[in-house]
Coordinates of C-alpha atoms and ligand atoms in Angstrom, one line a residue:
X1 CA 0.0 0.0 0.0
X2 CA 2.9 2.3 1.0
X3 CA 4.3 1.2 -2.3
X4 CA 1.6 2.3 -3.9
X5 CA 1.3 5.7 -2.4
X6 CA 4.2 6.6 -3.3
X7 CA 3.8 5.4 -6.6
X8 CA 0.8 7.5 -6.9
X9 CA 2.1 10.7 -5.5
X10 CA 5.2 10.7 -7.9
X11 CA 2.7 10.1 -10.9
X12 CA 0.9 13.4 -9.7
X13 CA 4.1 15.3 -9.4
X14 CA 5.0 14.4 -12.5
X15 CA 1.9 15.0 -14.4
X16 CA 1.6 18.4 -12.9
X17 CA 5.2 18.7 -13.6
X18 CA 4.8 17.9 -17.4
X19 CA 1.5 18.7 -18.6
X20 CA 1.0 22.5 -17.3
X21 CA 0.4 23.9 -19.9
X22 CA -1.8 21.9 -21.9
X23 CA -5.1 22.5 -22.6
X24 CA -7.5 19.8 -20.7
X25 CA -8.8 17.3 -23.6
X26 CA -4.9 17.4 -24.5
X27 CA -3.8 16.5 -21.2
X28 CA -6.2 13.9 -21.1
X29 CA -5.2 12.2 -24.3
X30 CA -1.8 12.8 -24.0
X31 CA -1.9 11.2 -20.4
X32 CA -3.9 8.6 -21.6
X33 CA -2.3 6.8 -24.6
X34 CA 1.1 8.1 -23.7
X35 CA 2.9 8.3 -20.4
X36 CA 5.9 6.0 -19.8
X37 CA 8.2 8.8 -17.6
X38 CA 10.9 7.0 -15.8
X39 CA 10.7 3.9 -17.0
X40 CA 12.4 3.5 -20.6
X41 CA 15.9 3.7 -18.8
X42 CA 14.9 2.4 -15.2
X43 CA 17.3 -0.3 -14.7
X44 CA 20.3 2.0 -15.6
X45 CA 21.0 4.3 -12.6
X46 CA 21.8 7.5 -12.9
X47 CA 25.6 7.9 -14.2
X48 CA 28.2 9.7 -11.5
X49 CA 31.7 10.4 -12.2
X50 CA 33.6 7.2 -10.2
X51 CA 36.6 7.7 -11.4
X52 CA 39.9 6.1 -13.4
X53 CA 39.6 2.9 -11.1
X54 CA 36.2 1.9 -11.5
X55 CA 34.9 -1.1 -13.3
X56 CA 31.6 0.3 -13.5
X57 CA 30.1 0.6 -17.8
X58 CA 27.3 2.6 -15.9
X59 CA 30.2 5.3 -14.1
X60 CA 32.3 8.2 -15.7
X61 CA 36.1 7.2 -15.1
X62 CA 37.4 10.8 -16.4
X63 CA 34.8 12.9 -16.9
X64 CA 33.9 14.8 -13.5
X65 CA 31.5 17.6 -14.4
X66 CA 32.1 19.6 -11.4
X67 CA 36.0 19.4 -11.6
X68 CA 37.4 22.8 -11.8
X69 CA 40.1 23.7 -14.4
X70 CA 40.8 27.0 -14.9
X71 CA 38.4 28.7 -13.1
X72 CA 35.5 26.7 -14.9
X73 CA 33.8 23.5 -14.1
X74 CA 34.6 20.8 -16.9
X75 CA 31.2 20.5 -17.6
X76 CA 31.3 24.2 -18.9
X77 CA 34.5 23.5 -20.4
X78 CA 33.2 20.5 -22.5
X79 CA 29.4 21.6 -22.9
X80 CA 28.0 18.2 -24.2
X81 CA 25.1 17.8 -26.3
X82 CA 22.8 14.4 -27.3
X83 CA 21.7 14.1 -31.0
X84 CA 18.4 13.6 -30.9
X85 CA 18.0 11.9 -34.1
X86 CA 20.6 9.4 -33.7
X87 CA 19.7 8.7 -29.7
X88 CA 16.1 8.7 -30.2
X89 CA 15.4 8.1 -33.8
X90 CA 17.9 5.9 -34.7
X91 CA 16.8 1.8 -35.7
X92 CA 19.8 0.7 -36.7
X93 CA 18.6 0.1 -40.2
X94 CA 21.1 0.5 -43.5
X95 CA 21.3 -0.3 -47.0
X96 CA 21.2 -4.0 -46.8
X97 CA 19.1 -4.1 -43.7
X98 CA 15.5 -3.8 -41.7
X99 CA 15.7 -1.9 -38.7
X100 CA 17.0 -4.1 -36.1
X101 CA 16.4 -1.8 -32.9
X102 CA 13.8 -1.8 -31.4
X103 CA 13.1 1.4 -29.0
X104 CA 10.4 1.1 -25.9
X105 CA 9.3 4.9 -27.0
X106 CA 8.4 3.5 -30.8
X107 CA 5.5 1.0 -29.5
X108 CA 2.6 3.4 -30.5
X109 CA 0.8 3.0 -34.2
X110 CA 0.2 7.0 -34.3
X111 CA 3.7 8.5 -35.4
X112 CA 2.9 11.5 -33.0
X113 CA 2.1 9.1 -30.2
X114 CA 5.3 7.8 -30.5
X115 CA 7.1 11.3 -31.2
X116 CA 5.5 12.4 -27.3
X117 CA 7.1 9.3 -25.8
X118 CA 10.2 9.9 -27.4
X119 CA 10.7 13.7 -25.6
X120 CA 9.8 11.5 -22.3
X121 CA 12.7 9.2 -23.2
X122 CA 14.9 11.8 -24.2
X123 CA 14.4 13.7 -20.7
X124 CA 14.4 10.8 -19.0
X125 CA 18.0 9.8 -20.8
X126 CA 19.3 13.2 -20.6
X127 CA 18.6 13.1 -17.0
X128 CA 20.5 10.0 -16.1
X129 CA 23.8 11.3 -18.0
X130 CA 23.4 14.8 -16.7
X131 CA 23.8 16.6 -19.7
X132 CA 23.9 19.8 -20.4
X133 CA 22.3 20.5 -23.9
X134 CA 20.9 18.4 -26.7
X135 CA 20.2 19.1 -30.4
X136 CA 17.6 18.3 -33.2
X137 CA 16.1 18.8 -36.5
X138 CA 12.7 19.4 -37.0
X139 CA 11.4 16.3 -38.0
X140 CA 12.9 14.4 -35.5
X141 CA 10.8 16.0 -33.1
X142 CA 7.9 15.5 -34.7
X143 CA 6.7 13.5 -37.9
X144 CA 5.5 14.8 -40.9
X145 CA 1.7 15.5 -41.5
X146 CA -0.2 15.5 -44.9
X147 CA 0.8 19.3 -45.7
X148 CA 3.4 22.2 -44.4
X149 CA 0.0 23.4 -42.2
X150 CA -0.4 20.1 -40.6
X151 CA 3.4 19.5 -40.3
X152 CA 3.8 22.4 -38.7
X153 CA 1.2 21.8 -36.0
X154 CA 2.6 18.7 -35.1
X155 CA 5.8 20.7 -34.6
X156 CA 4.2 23.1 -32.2
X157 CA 2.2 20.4 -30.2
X158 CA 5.4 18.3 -29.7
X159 CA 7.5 21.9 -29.1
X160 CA 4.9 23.2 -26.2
X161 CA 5.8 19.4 -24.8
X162 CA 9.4 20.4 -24.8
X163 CA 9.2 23.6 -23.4
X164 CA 7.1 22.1 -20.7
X165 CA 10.3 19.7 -20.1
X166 CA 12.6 22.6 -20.2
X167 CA 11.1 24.6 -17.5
X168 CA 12.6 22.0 -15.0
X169 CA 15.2 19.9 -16.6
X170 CA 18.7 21.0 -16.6
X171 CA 19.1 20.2 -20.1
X172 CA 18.8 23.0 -22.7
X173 CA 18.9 23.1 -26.4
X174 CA 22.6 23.6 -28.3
X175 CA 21.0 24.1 -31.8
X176 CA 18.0 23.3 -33.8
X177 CA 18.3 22.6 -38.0
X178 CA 15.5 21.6 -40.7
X179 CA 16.0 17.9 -42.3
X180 CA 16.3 19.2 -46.2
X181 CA 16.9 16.0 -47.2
X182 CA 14.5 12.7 -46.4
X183 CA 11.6 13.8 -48.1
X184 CA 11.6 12.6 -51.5
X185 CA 10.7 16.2 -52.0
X186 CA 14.4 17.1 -51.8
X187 CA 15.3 14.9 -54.2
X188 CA 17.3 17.4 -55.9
X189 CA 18.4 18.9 -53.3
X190 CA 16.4 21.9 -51.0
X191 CA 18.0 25.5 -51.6
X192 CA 20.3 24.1 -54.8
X193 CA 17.4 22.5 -55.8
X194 CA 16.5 23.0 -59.7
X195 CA 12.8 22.9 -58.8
X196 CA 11.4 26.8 -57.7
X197 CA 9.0 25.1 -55.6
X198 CA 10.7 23.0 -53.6
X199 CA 13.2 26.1 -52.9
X200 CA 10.5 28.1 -51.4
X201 CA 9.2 24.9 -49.0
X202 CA 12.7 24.8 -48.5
X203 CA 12.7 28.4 -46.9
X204 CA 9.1 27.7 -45.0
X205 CA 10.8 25.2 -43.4
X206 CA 13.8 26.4 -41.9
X207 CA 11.5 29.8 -41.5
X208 CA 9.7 27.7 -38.9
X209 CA 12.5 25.6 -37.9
X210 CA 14.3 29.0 -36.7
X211 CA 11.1 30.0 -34.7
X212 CA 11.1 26.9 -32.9
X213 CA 14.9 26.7 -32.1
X214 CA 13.9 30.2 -31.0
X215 CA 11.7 29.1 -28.6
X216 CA 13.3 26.6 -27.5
X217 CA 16.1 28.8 -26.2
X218 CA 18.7 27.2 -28.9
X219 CA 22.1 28.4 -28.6
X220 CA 22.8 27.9 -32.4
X221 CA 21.3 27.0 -35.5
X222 CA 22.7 24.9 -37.6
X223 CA 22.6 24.4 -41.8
X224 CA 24.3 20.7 -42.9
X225 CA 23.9 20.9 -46.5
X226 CA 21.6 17.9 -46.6
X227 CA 21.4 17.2 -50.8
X228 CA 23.4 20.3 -51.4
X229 CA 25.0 19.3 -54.3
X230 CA 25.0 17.4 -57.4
X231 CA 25.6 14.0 -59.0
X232 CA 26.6 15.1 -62.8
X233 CA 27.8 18.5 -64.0
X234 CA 25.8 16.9 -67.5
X235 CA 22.0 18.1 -65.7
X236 CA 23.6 20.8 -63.4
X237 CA 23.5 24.9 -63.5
X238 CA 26.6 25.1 -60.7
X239 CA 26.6 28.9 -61.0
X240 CA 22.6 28.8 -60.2
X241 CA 22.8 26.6 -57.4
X242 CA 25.5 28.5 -55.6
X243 CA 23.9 32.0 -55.8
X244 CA 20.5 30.5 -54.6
X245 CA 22.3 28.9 -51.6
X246 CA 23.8 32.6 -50.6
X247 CA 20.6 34.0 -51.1
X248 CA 19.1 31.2 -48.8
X249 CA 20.8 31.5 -46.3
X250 CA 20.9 35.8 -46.6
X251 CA 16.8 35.2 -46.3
X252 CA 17.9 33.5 -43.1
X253 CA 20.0 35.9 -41.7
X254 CA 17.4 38.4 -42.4
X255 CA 14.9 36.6 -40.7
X256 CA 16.5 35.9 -37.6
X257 CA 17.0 39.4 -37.4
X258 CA 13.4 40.5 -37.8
X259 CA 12.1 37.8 -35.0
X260 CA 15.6 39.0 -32.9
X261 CA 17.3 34.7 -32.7
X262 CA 20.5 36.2 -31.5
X263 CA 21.6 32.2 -31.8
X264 CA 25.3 31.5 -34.0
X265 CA 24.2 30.3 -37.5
X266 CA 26.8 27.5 -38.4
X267 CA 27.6 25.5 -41.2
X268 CA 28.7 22.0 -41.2
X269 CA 31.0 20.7 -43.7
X270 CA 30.9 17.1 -45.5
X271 CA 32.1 16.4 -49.0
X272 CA 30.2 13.5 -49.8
X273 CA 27.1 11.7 -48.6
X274 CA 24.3 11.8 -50.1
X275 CA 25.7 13.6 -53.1
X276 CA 28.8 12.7 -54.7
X277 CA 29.9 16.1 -54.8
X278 CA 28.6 18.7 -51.5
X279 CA 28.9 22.2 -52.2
X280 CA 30.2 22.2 -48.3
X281 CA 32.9 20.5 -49.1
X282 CA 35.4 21.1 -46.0
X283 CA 35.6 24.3 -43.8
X284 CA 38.1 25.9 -46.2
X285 CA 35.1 25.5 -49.3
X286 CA 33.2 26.8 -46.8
X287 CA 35.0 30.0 -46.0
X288 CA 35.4 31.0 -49.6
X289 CA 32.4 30.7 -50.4
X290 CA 31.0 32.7 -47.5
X291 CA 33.2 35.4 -48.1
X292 CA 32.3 35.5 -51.6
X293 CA 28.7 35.8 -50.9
X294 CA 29.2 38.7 -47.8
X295 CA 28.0 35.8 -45.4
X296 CA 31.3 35.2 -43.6
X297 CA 30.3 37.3 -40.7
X298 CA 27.2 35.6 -40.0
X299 CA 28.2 32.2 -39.7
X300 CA 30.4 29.9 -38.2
X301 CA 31.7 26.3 -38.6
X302 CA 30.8 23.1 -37.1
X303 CA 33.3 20.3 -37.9
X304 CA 32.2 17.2 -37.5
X305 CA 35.2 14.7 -36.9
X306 CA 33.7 12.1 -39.5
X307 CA 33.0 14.7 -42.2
X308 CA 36.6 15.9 -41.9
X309 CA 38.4 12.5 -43.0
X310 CA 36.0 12.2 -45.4
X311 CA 36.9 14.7 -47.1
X312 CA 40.5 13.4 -46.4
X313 CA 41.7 15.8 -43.8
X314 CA 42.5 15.1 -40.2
X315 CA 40.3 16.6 -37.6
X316 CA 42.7 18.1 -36.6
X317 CA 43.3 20.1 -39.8
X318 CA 39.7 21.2 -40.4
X319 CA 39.5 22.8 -36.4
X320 CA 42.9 24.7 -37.0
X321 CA 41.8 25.7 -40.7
X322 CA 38.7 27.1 -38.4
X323 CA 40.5 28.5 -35.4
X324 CA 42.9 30.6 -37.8
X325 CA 39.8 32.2 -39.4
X326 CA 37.8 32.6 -36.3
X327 CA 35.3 30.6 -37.6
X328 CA 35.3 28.0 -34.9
X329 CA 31.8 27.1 -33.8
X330 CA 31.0 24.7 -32.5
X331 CA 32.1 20.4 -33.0
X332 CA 30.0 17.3 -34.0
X333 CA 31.8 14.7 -31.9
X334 CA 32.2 11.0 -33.6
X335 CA 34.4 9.3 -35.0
X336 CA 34.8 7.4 -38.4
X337 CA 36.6 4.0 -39.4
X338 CA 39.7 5.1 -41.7
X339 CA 39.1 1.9 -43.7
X340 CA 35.8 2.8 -44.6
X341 CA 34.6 5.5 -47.3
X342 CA 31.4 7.0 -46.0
X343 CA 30.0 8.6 -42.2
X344 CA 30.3 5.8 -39.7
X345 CA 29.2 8.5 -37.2
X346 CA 31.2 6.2 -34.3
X347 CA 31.0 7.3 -30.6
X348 CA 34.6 8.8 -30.2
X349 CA 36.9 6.9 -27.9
X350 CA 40.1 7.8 -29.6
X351 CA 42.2 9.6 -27.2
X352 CA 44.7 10.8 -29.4
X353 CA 42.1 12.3 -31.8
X354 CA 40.1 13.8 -28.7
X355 CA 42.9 15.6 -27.3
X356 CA 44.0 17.1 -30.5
X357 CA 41.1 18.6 -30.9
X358 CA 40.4 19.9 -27.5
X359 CA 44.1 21.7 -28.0
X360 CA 42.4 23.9 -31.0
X361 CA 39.4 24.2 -28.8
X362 CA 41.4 25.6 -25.8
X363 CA 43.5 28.0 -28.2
X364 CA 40.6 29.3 -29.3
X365 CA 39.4 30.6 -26.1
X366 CA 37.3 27.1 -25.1
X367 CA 33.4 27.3 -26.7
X368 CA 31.4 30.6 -27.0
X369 CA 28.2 29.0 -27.8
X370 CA 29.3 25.9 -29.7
X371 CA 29.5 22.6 -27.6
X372 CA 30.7 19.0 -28.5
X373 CA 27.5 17.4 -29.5
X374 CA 27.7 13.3 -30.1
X375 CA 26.9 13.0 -33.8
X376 CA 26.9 9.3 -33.2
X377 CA 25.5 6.2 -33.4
X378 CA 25.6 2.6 -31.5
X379 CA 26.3 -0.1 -34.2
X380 CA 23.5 -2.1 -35.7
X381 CA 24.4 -4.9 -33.5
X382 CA 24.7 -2.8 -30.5
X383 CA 21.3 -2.7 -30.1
X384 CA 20.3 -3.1 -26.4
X385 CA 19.1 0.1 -24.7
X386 CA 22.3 0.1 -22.6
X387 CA 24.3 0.5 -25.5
X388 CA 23.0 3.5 -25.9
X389 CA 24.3 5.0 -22.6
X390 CA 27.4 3.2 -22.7
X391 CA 28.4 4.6 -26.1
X392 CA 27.8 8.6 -24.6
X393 CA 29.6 7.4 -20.7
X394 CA 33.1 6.5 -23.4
X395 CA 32.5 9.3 -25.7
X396 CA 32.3 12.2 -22.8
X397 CA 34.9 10.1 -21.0
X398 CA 37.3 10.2 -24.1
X399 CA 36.7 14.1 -24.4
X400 CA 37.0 14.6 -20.9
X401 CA 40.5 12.8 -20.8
X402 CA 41.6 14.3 -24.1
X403 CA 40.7 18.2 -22.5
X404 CA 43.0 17.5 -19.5
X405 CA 45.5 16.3 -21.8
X406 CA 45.1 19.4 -23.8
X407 CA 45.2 22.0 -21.1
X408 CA 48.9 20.7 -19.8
X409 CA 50.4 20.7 -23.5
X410 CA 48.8 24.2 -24.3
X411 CA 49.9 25.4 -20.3
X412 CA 53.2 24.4 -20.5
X413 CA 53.2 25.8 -24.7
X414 CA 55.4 22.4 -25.7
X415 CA 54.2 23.0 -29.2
X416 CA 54.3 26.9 -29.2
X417 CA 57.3 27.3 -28.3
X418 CA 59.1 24.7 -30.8
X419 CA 57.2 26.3 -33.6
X420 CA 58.1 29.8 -32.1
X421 CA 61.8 28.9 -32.7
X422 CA 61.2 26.9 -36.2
X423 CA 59.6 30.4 -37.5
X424 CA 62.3 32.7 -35.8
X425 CA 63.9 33.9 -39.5
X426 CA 60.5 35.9 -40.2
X427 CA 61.8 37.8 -36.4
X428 CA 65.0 39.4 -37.7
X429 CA 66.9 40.3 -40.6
X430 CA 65.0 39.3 -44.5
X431 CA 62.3 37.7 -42.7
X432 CA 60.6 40.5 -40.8
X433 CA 61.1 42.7 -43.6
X434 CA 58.9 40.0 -45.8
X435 CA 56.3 39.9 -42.6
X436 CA 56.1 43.7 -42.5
X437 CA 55.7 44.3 -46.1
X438 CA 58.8 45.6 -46.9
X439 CA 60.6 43.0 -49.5
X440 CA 59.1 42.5 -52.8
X441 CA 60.9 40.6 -55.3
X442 CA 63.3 42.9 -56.3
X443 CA 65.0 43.3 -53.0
X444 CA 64.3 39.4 -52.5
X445 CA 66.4 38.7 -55.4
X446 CA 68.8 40.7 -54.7
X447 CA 69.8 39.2 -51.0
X448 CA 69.5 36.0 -52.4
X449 CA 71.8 36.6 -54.7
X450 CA 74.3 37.3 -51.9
X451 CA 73.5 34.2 -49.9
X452 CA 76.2 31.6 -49.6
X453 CA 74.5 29.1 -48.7
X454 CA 70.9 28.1 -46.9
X455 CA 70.9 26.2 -44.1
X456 CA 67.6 23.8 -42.5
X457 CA 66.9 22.5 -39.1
X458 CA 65.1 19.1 -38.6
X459 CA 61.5 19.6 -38.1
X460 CA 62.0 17.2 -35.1
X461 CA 58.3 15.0 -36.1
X462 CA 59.3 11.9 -34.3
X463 CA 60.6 13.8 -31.3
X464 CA 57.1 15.7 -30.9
X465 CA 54.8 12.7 -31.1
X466 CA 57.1 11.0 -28.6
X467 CA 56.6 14.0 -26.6
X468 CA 52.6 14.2 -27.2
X469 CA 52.3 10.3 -25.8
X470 CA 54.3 11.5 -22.8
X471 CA 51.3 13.8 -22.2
X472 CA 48.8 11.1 -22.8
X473 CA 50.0 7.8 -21.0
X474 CA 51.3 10.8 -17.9
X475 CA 48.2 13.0 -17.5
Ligands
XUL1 C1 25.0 14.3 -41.5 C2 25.1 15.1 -40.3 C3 23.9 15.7 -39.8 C4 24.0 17.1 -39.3 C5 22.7 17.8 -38.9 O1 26.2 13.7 -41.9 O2 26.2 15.2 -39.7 O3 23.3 14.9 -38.8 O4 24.8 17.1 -38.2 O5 21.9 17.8 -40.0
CO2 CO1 26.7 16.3 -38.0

């Protein structure tokens, strides 16, 4: 009986806690057909930092939120995020198979059903890793009706839910985007599209997707260019396509302006996937092209680690290519198999790569508004519901680790200062006067001319990465 009292009382705190707002039939129906809270994850407790010793899957081993490093908790420092669409919406399904993961939350027949127990999952979940932000597009929220009208009230039913879930939890919202690319709709892509039509539905939705990330309290917004691209120059008006993406994403600008989102717009880069050429190729396409359109103020970049070696760069590369041009936005933190051509979207558990990247991070100044959000996914045959956790507890862990790493190397400037001395000619002599401006070729000539001979210094590779593993296997 006692049992049940309790049971009983918590239900009406958390009905009272969840459904506020509603109007009454709402409530009723919602409470009704779908109500689940605080069960989806229930034998999974609630993950605390326990740390390198522990044996625990269900315990952080380096990631201790409240830590302190340099005046900031690490939690602050890191500012994780969960992907909705791969935590929640995820079956495990690819091109040769069926979904084979079954989620509690997807056990209703009506799409929106299942879409309410989903943001009960997903606060439930972000609740047990104590989380700080999570991010989503659009239709991951909330499915698809018949037309934009009904599509769009689905959205606002399932946002009013959220903002209901906001008011308490200690989660909030990194960045909202539109998907522009699973409706057959965007077949040929959304803004680069060669169909008129499908542009302007394009702009409806991400007119409405920015209202809602609004709302929400998002901290960014995010454009990843979906179908922005082409297959065969044979069908294709590059020129077209380009100047209609700038004027896109101008329309956005200006409309974030007139309904005041003060969020960062970003853009992610990927070269491939779906098309076979994206327009976003890697942050350096990226940067011409918004400076060639007057957009490089407005935006920043968010690398994804996956979409960097597809396009055949390190990580590392694309977050220093960024970090020079103080376009570093935020980061989409995976991982991808080396071996493998397309967007694994692995959870990231490579120290080396984690650390590396966390040293850009920290010589940019740490995260404005940006955050490390987990663009990843368990594997198809990791398909229990614990997998799920597990795969965040080593991705924040192997961030964590990799940020402590990174503040020693960057404190005690081991790189800096060897580069410092293997760029000392451009101090003195011929070498400032080409820094300053004053050599040309003339007077370039003419002093080489009068050199007897050039002399090199060993760029000392092996010595640094024996160095950087000292770091890693000492921190
Ligand atoms: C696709 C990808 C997307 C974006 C958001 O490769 O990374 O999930 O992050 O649309
Ligand atoms: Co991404």
């Amino acid at each position: 009986i006692i049992m049940m009292l309790v049971c009983l009382i918590n239900k009406l705190i958390v009905y009272k806690n969840s459904v506020k707002n509603l109007d009454v039939l709402k409530i009723f129906h919602y409470r009704r057909r779908v109500s689940y809270k605080m069960k989806y994850f229930k034998d999974i407790p609630e993950v605390k930092y326990e740390g390198p010793h522990s044996d625990n899957p269900f315990a952080f081993k380096y990631y201790n939120p409240d830590e302190v490093i340099d005046g900031k908790p690490l939690k602050d420092h890191l500012r994780f995020a969960i992907a909705y669409w791969h935590t929640f919406c995820a079956t495990g399904s690819d091109p040769f198979g069926q979904p084979a993961i079954n989620r509690p939350w997807d056990r209703f027949s009506s799409p929106m059903d299942n879409a309410k127990a989903r943001v009960e999952a997903a606060f439930e979940f972000f609740e047990k890793l104590n989380v700080p932000f999570f991010c989503f597009h659009d239709r991951d929220i909330a499915p698809e009706g018949e037309n934009l009208r009904e599509t769009n009230k689905n959205l606002d039913e399932i946002v009013s839910m959220i903002k209901e879930y906001l008011k308490t939890s200690k989660t909030k919202v990194l960045w909202g985007t539109a998907n522009l690319f699973s409706h057959p709709r965007y077949v040929h892509g959304a803004a680069t599209s060669c169909n008129a039509d499908v542009f302007a539905y394009a702009a409806a939705q991400v007119k409405k997707a920015l209202e809602v990330t609004k709302e929400l309290g998002g901290e960014n917004y995010v454009f990843w260019g979906g179908r922005e691209g082409y297959e065969t120059l044979l069908n294709t008006d590059m020129e077209l396509e380009l100047d209609n993406l700038a004027r896109f994403l101008h329309m956005a600008v200006d409309y974030a302006k007139e309904i005041g989102f003060d969020g960062q717009f970003l853009i992610e880069p990927k070269p491939k996937e779906p098309t076979k050429h994206q327009y976003d190729f890697d942050a350096a396409h990226v940067y011409g092209f918004l400076k060639k359109y007057d957009l490089d103020k407005y935006f920043k970049l968010n690398i994804e680690v996956n979409h960097a070696t597809l396009a055949g760069h390190d990580f590392h590369h694309e977050l220093r290519f960024a970090r020079i041009n103080n376009m570093l936005g935020s980061i989409d933190a995976n991982m991808g198999d080396l071996l493998l051509g397309w967007d694994t979207d692995q959870f990231p558990t490579d120290v080396r790569l984690t650390t590396l990247a966390m040293y850009e991070v920290i010589k940019a100044g740490g995260f404005d508004k940006g955050g490390l959000n987990f663009d990843a996914k368990v594997r198809r045959g990791s398909f229990e519901l614990e997998d799920l956790v597990i795969g965040h507890i080593a991705g924040m862990d192997a961030f964590a680790k990799g940020f402590k790493i990174a503040y020693k190397l960057v404190k005690d400037g081991v790189f800096d200062k060897f580069i410092e001395e293997r760029y000392r000619s451009y101090k003195e002599g011929i070498g400032a006067k080409i820094v300053s401006g004053q050599a040309d070729f003339k007077t370039l000539e003419e002093y080489a001319l009068n050199l007897s001979k050039i002399e090199n210094k060993s760029g000392k590779q092996e010595l640094l990465e024996m160095i950087l593993n000292k770091y890693m296997f000492s921190e």
